[in-house]
Short mmCIF file of C-alpha atoms in Angstrom, two decimals:
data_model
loop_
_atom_site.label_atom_id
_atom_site.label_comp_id
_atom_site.label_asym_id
_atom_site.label_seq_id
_atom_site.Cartn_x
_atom_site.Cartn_y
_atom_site.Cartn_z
CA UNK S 1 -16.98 -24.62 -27.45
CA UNK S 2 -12.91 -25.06 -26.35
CA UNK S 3 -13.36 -21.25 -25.89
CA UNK S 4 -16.53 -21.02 -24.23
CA UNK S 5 -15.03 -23.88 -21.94
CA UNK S 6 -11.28 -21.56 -21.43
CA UNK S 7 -14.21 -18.48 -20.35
CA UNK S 8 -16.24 -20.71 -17.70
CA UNK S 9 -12.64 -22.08 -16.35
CA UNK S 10 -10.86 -18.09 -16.32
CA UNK S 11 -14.57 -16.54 -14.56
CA UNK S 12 -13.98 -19.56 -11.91
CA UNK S 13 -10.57 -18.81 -11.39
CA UNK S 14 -10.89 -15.19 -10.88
CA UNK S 15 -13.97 -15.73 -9.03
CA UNK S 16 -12.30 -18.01 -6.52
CA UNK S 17 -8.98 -16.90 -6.12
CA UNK S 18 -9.81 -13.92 -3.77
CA UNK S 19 -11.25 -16.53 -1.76
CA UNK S 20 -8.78 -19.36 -1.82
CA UNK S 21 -5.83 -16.85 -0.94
CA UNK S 22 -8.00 -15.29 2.29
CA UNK S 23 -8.55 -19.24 3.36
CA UNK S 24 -5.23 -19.74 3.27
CA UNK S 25 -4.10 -16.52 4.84
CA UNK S 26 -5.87 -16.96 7.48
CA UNK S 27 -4.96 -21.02 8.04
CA UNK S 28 -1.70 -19.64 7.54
CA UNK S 29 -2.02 -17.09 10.93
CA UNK S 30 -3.90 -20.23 12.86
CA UNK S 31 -1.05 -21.90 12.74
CA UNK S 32 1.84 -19.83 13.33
CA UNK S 33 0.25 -18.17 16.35
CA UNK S 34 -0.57 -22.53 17.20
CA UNK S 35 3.17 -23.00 16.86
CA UNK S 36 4.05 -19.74 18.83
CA UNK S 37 1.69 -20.95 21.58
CA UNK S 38 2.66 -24.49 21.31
CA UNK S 39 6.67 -23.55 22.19
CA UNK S 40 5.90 -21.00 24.70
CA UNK S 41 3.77 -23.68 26.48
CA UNK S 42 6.61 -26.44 26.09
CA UNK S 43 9.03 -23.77 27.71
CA UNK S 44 7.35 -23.41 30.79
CA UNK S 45 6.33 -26.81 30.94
CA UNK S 46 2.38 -26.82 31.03
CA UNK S 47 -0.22 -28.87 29.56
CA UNK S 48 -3.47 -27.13 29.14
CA UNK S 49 -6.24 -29.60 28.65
CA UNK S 50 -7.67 -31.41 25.38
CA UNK S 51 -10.85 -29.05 24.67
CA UNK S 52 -8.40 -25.70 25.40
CA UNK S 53 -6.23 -26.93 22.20
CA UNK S 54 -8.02 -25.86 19.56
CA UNK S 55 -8.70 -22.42 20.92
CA UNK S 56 -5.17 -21.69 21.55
CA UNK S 57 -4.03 -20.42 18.49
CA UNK S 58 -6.86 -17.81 18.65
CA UNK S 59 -5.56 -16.63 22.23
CA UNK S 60 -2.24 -16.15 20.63
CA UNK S 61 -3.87 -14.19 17.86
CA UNK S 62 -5.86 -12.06 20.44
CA UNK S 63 -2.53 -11.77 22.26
CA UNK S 64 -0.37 -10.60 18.87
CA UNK S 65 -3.44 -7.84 18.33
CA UNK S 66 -3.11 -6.67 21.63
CA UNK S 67 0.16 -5.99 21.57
CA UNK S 68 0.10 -4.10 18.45
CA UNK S 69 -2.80 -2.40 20.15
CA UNK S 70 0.13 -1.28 22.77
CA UNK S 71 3.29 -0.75 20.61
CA UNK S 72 0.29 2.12 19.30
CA UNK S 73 -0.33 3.44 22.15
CA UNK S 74 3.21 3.62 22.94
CA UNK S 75 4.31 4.75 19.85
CA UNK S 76 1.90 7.68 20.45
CA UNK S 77 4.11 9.11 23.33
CA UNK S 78 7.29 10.69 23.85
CA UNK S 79 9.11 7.85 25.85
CA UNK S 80 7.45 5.16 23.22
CA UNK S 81 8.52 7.43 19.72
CA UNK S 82 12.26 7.51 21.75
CA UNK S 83 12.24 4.06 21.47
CA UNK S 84 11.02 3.19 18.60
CA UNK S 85 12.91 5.78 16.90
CA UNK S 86 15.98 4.23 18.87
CA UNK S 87 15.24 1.01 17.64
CA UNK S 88 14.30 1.98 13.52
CA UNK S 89 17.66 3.88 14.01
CA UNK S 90 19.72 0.79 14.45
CA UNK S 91 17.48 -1.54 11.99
CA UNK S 92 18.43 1.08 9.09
CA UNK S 93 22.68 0.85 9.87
CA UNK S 94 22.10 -2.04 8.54
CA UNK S 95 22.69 -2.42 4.80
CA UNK S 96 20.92 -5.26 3.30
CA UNK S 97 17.65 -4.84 6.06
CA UNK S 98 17.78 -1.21 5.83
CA UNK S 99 16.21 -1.31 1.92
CA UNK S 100 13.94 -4.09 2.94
CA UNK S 101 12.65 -2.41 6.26
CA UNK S 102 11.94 0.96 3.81
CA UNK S 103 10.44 -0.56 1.24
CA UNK S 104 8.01 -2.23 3.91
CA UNK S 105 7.44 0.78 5.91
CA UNK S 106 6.15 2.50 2.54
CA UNK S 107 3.91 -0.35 1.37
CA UNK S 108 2.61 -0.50 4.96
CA UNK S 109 1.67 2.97 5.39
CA UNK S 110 0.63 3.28 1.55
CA UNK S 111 -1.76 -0.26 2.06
CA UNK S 112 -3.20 1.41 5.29
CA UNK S 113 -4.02 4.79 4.26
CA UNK S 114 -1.59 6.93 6.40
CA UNK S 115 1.03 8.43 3.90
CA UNK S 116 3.79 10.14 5.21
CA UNK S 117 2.59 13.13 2.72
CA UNK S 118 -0.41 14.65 2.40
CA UNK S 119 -1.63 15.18 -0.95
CA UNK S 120 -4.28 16.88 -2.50
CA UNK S 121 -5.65 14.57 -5.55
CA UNK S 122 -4.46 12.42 -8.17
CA UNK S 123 -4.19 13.35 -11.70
CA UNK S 124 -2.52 12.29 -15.05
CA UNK S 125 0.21 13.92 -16.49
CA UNK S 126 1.87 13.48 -20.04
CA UNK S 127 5.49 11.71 -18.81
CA UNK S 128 8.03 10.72 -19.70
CA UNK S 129 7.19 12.31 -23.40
CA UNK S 130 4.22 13.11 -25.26
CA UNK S 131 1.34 11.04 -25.79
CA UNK S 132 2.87 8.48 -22.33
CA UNK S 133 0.19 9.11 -19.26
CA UNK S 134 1.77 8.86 -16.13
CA UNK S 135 -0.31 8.44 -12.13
CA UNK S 136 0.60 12.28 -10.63
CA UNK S 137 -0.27 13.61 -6.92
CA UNK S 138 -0.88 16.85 -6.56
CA UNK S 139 1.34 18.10 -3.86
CA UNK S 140 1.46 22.27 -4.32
CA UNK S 141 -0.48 24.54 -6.76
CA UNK S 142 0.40 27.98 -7.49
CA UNK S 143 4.09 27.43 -7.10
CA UNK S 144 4.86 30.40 -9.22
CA UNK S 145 4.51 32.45 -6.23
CA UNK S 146 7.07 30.40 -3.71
CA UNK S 147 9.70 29.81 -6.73
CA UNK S 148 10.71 33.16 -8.34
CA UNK S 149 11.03 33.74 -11.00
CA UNK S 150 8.87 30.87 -12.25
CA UNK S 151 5.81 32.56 -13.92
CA UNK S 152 2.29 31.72 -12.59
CA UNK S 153 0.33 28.72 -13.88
CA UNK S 154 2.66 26.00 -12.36
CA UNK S 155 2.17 22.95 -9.97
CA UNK S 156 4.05 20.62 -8.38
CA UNK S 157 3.78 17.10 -8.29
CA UNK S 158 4.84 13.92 -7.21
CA UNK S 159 5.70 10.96 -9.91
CA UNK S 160 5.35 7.72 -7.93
CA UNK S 161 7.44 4.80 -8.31
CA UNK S 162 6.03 1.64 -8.09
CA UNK S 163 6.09 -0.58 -5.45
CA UNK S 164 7.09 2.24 -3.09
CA UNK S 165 5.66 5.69 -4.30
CA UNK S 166 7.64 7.46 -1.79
CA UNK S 167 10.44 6.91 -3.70
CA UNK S 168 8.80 9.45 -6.70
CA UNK S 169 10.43 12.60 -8.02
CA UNK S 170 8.75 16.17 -8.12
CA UNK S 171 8.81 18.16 -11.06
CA UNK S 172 6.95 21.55 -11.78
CA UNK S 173 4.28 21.18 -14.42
CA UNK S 174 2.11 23.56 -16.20
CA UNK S 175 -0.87 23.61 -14.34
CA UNK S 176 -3.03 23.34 -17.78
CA UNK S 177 -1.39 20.25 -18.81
CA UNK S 178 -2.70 18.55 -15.18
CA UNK S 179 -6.03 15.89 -15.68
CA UNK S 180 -7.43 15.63 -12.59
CA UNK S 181 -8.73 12.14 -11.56
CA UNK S 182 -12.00 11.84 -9.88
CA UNK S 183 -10.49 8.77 -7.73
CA UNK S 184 -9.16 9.29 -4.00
CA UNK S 185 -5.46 9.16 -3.13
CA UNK S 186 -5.78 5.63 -1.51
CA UNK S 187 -7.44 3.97 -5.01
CA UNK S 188 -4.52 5.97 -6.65
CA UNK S 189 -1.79 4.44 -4.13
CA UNK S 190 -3.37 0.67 -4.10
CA UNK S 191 -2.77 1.34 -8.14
CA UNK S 192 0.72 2.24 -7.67
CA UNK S 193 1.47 -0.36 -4.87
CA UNK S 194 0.43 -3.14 -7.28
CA UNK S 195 1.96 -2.11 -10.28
CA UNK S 196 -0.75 -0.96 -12.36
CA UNK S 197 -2.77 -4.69 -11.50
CA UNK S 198 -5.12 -2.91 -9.03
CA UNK S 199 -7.24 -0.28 -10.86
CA UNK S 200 -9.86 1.75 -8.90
CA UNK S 201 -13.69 -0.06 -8.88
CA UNK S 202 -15.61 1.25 -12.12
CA UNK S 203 -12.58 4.17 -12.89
CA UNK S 204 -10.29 2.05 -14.92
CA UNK S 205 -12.45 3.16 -17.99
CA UNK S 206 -11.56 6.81 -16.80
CA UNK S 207 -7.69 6.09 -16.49
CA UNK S 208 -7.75 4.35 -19.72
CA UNK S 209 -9.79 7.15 -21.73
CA UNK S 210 -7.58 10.06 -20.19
CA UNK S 211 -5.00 8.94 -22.17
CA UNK S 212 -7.03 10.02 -25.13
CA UNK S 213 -7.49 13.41 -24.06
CA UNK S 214 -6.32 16.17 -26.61
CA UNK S 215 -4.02 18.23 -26.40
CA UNK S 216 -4.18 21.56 -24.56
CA UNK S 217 -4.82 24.02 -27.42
CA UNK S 218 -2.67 26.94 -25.64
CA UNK S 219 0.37 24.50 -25.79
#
């Protein structure tokens, strides 16, 4: 019974988490753009009327999106990227912000799908030693032919680090010791931005199983 009870009361938990956080998220962005709306108002000295208050804090939330909308559009032209890479410039001199405004910029890009590098898939490979499965990207096949004198048969790829794969290390693996994932790169990212805690709907039996692959006769 206690455990049937500790089941129901887990299930509800997990069930209603997801939920709870977004609620609370989102009363959390109600307010701040309130308060942001509330002190601009008290700065110029205007009282909008009763009914208007409520709605307020969604005009300031309109008003944040839209100028995201334009930093984008700005950042999409020469003048804009001079600025912004003016500004990012002076953010990263210095020291203490400059790891926190990297590590960011990496989750940010990795959460949204735009990765500064384009990879091909995801895979397993066996790292750091033999029977360990480590999350790969495939970033160039066939290397043998760009790096002489390394024989044919290699690839390279790209061990992420979590929370910030960026911050990975090639290394040249035999090609034949690569186990492609049937997952995209952005299921394979969101499981490297969390840690290992976010595993790709109905593949985590795949990752899990791949470890239990044999051995590569030839090796």
């Amino acid at each position: 019974m206690a455990a049937r009870l500790r089941r129901s009361f887990l299930t509800g938990l997990l069930s209603t988490l997801p939920i709870a956080v977004t609620f609370y998220f989102l009363w959390w962005v109600y307010n701040w753009s309130n308060n942001i709306i509330g002190s601009i108002l008290r700065a110029i000295d205007a009282e909008p009327s009763r009914w208007l208050l409520p709605f307020l804090p969604i005009l300031g939330i309109l008003a944040t999106l839209g100028l995201l909308v334009l930093v984008g559009a700005l950042a999409n032209n020469y003048v804009g990227r001079l600025i912004l890479g003016a500004i990012e410039r002076s953010i990263k001199t210095i020291p203490l912000v400059r790891e926190i405004y990297n590590a960011v910029q990496q989750i940010a890009h990795t959460l949204l799908g735009q990765p500064e590098v384009q990879f091909q898939r995801a895979a397993l490979i066996e790292y750091p030693r033999k029977g360990l499965y480590t999350l790969c990207f495939i970033a160039t096949p066939k290397v043998g032919k760009n790096l002489s004198p390394l024989p044919e048969g290699y690839t390279v790829v790209l061990v992420p680090t979590s929370p910030v794969p960026a911050s990975g290390m090639a290394i040249i693996v035999p090609t034949a010791d690569i186990i492609p994932l049937d997952i995209s790169i952005e299921e394979a990212l969101k499981y490297v931005v969390s840690a290992g805690f976010i595993l790709p709907n109905n593949r985590a039996k795949q990752l899990i199983e791949a470890s239990a692959v044999p051995p590569n006769p030839s090796n």
